[in-house]
Amino acid sequence: MAEELRAKRRKGALMLLAVLALGACERLAPPPVPRGNRVDAERLSQINKGVQTRGDVLALLGPPTARGTFDEENWFYISGYTQVMPGRYLELRDRVVVAISFDRRGVVQDIRELKPDDGRDVGMVSRETPVPGTERNILQALFGNIGRPSLGDGASTSMNNPARMNRQ
């Protein structure tokens, strides 16, 4: 009976030690790494709609992280901090997205800070694009190697046998 009690206490102590060790792993994580071009709120407040141009925005905020796919009228400043946590995936923290829209003359039309709720989930498609020529039919599988030189022994072509190359 006393032996069972000692075994249970040892097991409990080991479990407590394991929990404490796992809790300490977060302290061993590397520091967060800044990513992207973080827009300073003070500099952003200096941009006025209808007054500043692309050149002014470029001088104040620097180059954008991304531009509109089909036009130059939308600039996006995306930033955040990434951190690898022990036993977990890479985590993105404190993401900030600032979208600046320009009119056709290059003058600031709109400034928005996009929140995570403004984004949309993008579903991944598991289909693959077929590549012509990768599929073989039964006849190609049966007769495809007829007439090809055998490269297995290395002696059938002079390129594979350096001794034969020297004799020629």
CSV table of C-alpha atoms in Angstrom, one decimal:
chain,number,residue,atom,x,y,z
A,1,MET,CA,0.0,0.0,0.0
A,2,ALA,CA,2.8,2.4,0.9
A,3,GLU,CA,4.6,1.5,-2.3
A,4,GLU,CA,1.5,2.4,-4.4
A,5,LEU,CA,1.3,5.8,-2.6
A,6,ARG,CA,4.9,6.5,-3.3
A,7,ALA,CA,4.5,5.6,-7.0
A,8,LYS,CA,1.5,7.9,-7.3
A,9,ARG,CA,3.4,10.7,-5.7
A,10,ARG,CA,6.3,10.2,-8.0
A,11,LYS,CA,4.0,10.1,-11.0
A,12,GLY,CA,2.3,13.3,-9.8
A,13,ALA,CA,5.6,15.0,-9.3
A,14,LEU,CA,6.8,14.1,-12.8
A,15,MET,CA,3.5,15.4,-14.3
A,16,LEU,CA,4.0,18.7,-12.4
A,17,LEU,CA,7.6,18.9,-13.5
A,18,ALA,CA,6.5,18.3,-17.2
A,19,VAL,CA,3.8,21.0,-17.0
A,20,LEU,CA,6.3,23.5,-15.5
A,21,ALA,CA,8.8,22.6,-18.2
A,22,LEU,CA,6.3,23.1,-21.0
A,23,GLY,CA,5.3,26.5,-19.5
A,24,ALA,CA,8.9,27.6,-19.5
A,25,CYS,CA,9.2,26.9,-23.2
A,26,GLU,CA,7.4,30.1,-24.1
A,27,ARG,CA,10.2,32.0,-22.4
A,28,LEU,CA,12.7,30.3,-24.6
A,29,ALA,CA,11.0,31.5,-27.8
A,30,PRO,CA,12.9,33.9,-30.0
A,31,PRO,CA,11.8,37.6,-29.9
A,32,PRO,CA,9.2,38.8,-32.4
A,33,VAL,CA,10.5,39.8,-35.8
A,34,PRO,CA,9.0,43.0,-37.4
A,35,ARG,CA,7.8,42.4,-41.0
A,36,GLY,CA,6.6,44.9,-43.6
A,37,ASN,CA,6.5,48.7,-43.6
A,38,ARG,CA,4.9,49.9,-40.3
A,39,VAL,CA,3.1,53.2,-40.8
A,40,ASP,CA,3.7,55.7,-38.0
A,41,ALA,CA,0.4,57.3,-36.9
A,42,GLU,CA,2.0,60.7,-36.7
A,43,ARG,CA,3.2,60.5,-40.3
A,44,LEU,CA,-0.1,59.1,-41.5
A,45,SER,CA,-1.9,62.1,-40.0
A,46,GLN,CA,0.2,64.5,-42.2
A,47,ILE,CA,-1.4,63.1,-45.3
A,48,ASN,CA,-4.5,65.0,-46.3
A,49,LYS,CA,-7.1,63.8,-48.8
A,50,GLY,CA,-7.2,65.8,-52.0
A,51,VAL,CA,-3.9,67.6,-51.2
A,52,GLN,CA,-0.9,65.1,-51.2
A,53,THR,CA,0.3,63.2,-54.2
A,54,ARG,CA,2.0,59.9,-54.7
A,55,GLY,CA,5.4,61.5,-54.4
A,56,ASP,CA,4.4,63.1,-51.0
A,57,VAL,CA,3.1,59.8,-49.7
A,58,LEU,CA,6.3,58.1,-50.9
A,59,ALA,CA,8.4,60.7,-49.1
A,60,LEU,CA,6.4,60.5,-45.9
A,61,LEU,CA,5.8,56.7,-45.6
A,62,GLY,CA,8.3,55.1,-47.9
A,63,PRO,CA,7.5,52.6,-50.6
A,64,PRO,CA,4.3,50.5,-50.2
A,65,THR,CA,4.4,46.9,-49.3
A,66,ALA,CA,1.9,46.1,-52.2
A,67,ARG,CA,0.2,48.0,-55.0
A,68,GLY,CA,-3.1,47.4,-56.8
A,69,THR,CA,-3.0,44.3,-59.0
A,70,PHE,CA,-4.4,46.0,-62.1
A,71,ASP,CA,-3.7,49.7,-61.4
A,72,GLU,CA,-1.5,52.1,-59.5
A,73,GLU,CA,-4.4,53.7,-57.7
A,74,ASN,CA,-4.2,51.6,-54.6
A,75,TRP,CA,-1.2,51.3,-52.3
A,76,PHE,CA,-1.1,49.0,-49.2
A,77,TYR,CA,1.2,49.3,-46.3
A,78,ILE,CA,1.2,46.0,-44.5
A,79,SER,CA,3.1,45.3,-41.3
A,80,GLY,CA,3.1,42.9,-38.3
A,81,TYR,CA,5.3,40.9,-36.0
A,82,THR,CA,6.0,37.2,-36.5
A,83,GLN,CA,7.2,34.8,-33.8
A,84,VAL,CA,8.0,31.2,-33.8
A,85,MET,CA,6.6,29.6,-30.6
A,86,PRO,CA,8.1,26.3,-29.5
A,87,GLY,CA,6.0,23.4,-30.6
A,88,ARG,CA,3.7,25.6,-32.7
A,89,TYR,CA,3.5,27.3,-36.1
A,90,LEU,CA,4.7,30.8,-37.0
A,91,GLU,CA,2.3,33.3,-35.4
A,92,LEU,CA,1.4,36.7,-36.9
A,93,ARG,CA,0.8,39.3,-34.2
A,94,ASP,CA,-0.3,43.0,-34.3
A,95,ARG,CA,-1.0,43.1,-38.0
A,96,VAL,CA,-1.7,46.6,-39.4
A,97,VAL,CA,-2.9,47.2,-43.0
A,98,VAL,CA,-3.2,50.8,-44.3
A,99,ALA,CA,-4.8,51.3,-47.7
A,100,ILE,CA,-4.3,54.6,-49.6
A,101,SER,CA,-6.3,55.2,-52.7
A,102,PHE,CA,-5.3,57.8,-55.4
A,103,ASP,CA,-7.3,59.3,-58.2
A,104,ARG,CA,-6.2,59.3,-61.8
A,105,ARG,CA,-4.1,62.5,-61.3
A,106,GLY,CA,-2.2,60.8,-58.4
A,107,VAL,CA,-3.8,62.8,-55.6
A,108,VAL,CA,-4.8,61.0,-52.4
A,109,GLN,CA,-8.5,60.1,-52.5
A,110,ASP,CA,-8.9,57.9,-49.4
A,111,ILE,CA,-7.0,56.6,-46.4
A,112,ARG,CA,-8.2,53.5,-44.6
A,113,GLU,CA,-6.9,51.2,-41.9
A,114,LEU,CA,-8.1,47.8,-42.6
A,115,LYS,CA,-9.1,45.5,-39.7
A,116,PRO,CA,-9.0,41.7,-39.6
A,117,ASP,CA,-12.8,41.8,-40.1
A,118,ASP,CA,-12.4,43.6,-43.4
A,119,GLY,CA,-10.5,40.6,-44.8
A,120,ARG,CA,-12.1,37.6,-46.5
A,121,ASP,CA,-11.2,34.0,-46.0
A,122,VAL,CA,-9.7,32.4,-49.1
A,123,GLY,CA,-10.6,28.8,-49.6
A,124,MET,CA,-7.8,26.6,-51.0
A,125,VAL,CA,-8.7,24.6,-54.1
A,126,SER,CA,-7.2,21.1,-54.1
A,127,ARG,CA,-7.6,20.6,-57.8
A,128,GLU,CA,-4.4,20.4,-59.9
A,129,THR,CA,-3.9,21.8,-63.4
A,130,PRO,CA,-3.3,18.9,-65.8
A,131,VAL,CA,-0.1,19.1,-67.6
A,132,PRO,CA,-0.2,17.6,-71.2
A,133,GLY,CA,2.3,14.8,-71.8
A,134,THR,CA,2.5,13.5,-68.2
A,135,GLU,CA,-0.2,10.9,-68.6
A,136,ARG,CA,0.7,7.7,-70.5
A,137,ASN,CA,-1.9,5.3,-72.0
A,138,ILE,CA,-1.6,1.5,-71.9
A,139,LEU,CA,0.1,1.3,-75.3
A,140,GLN,CA,2.7,3.9,-74.4
A,141,ALA,CA,3.4,2.1,-71.2
A,142,LEU,CA,3.9,-1.3,-73.0
A,143,PHE,CA,5.8,-0.2,-76.0
A,144,GLY,CA,7.3,3.2,-75.0
A,145,ASN,CA,10.8,1.9,-74.4
A,146,ILE,CA,11.2,-0.1,-77.6
A,147,GLY,CA,14.0,1.2,-79.7
A,148,ARG,CA,15.6,3.3,-76.9
A,149,PRO,CA,19.1,2.5,-75.9
A,150,SER,CA,19.5,0.8,-72.5
A,151,LEU,CA,21.4,3.1,-70.2
A,152,GLY,CA,21.4,0.5,-67.3
A,153,ASP,CA,24.8,-1.1,-68.1
A,154,GLY,CA,26.6,2.1,-69.1
A,155,ALA,CA,28.4,0.4,-72.0
A,156,SER,CA,25.9,1.0,-74.8
A,157,THR,CA,26.8,4.6,-75.5
A,158,SER,CA,30.2,6.2,-75.7
A,159,MET,CA,29.0,9.1,-73.5
A,160,ASN,CA,28.5,6.8,-70.5
A,161,ASN,CA,31.7,4.9,-70.9
A,162,PRO,CA,34.9,7.0,-70.6
A,163,ALA,CA,37.1,4.1,-71.7
A,164,ARG,CA,35.3,3.9,-75.0
A,165,MET,CA,35.5,7.6,-75.5
A,166,ASN,CA,39.3,7.5,-75.3
A,167,ARG,CA,39.5,4.8,-77.9
A,168,GLN,CA,37.6,6.7,-80.5
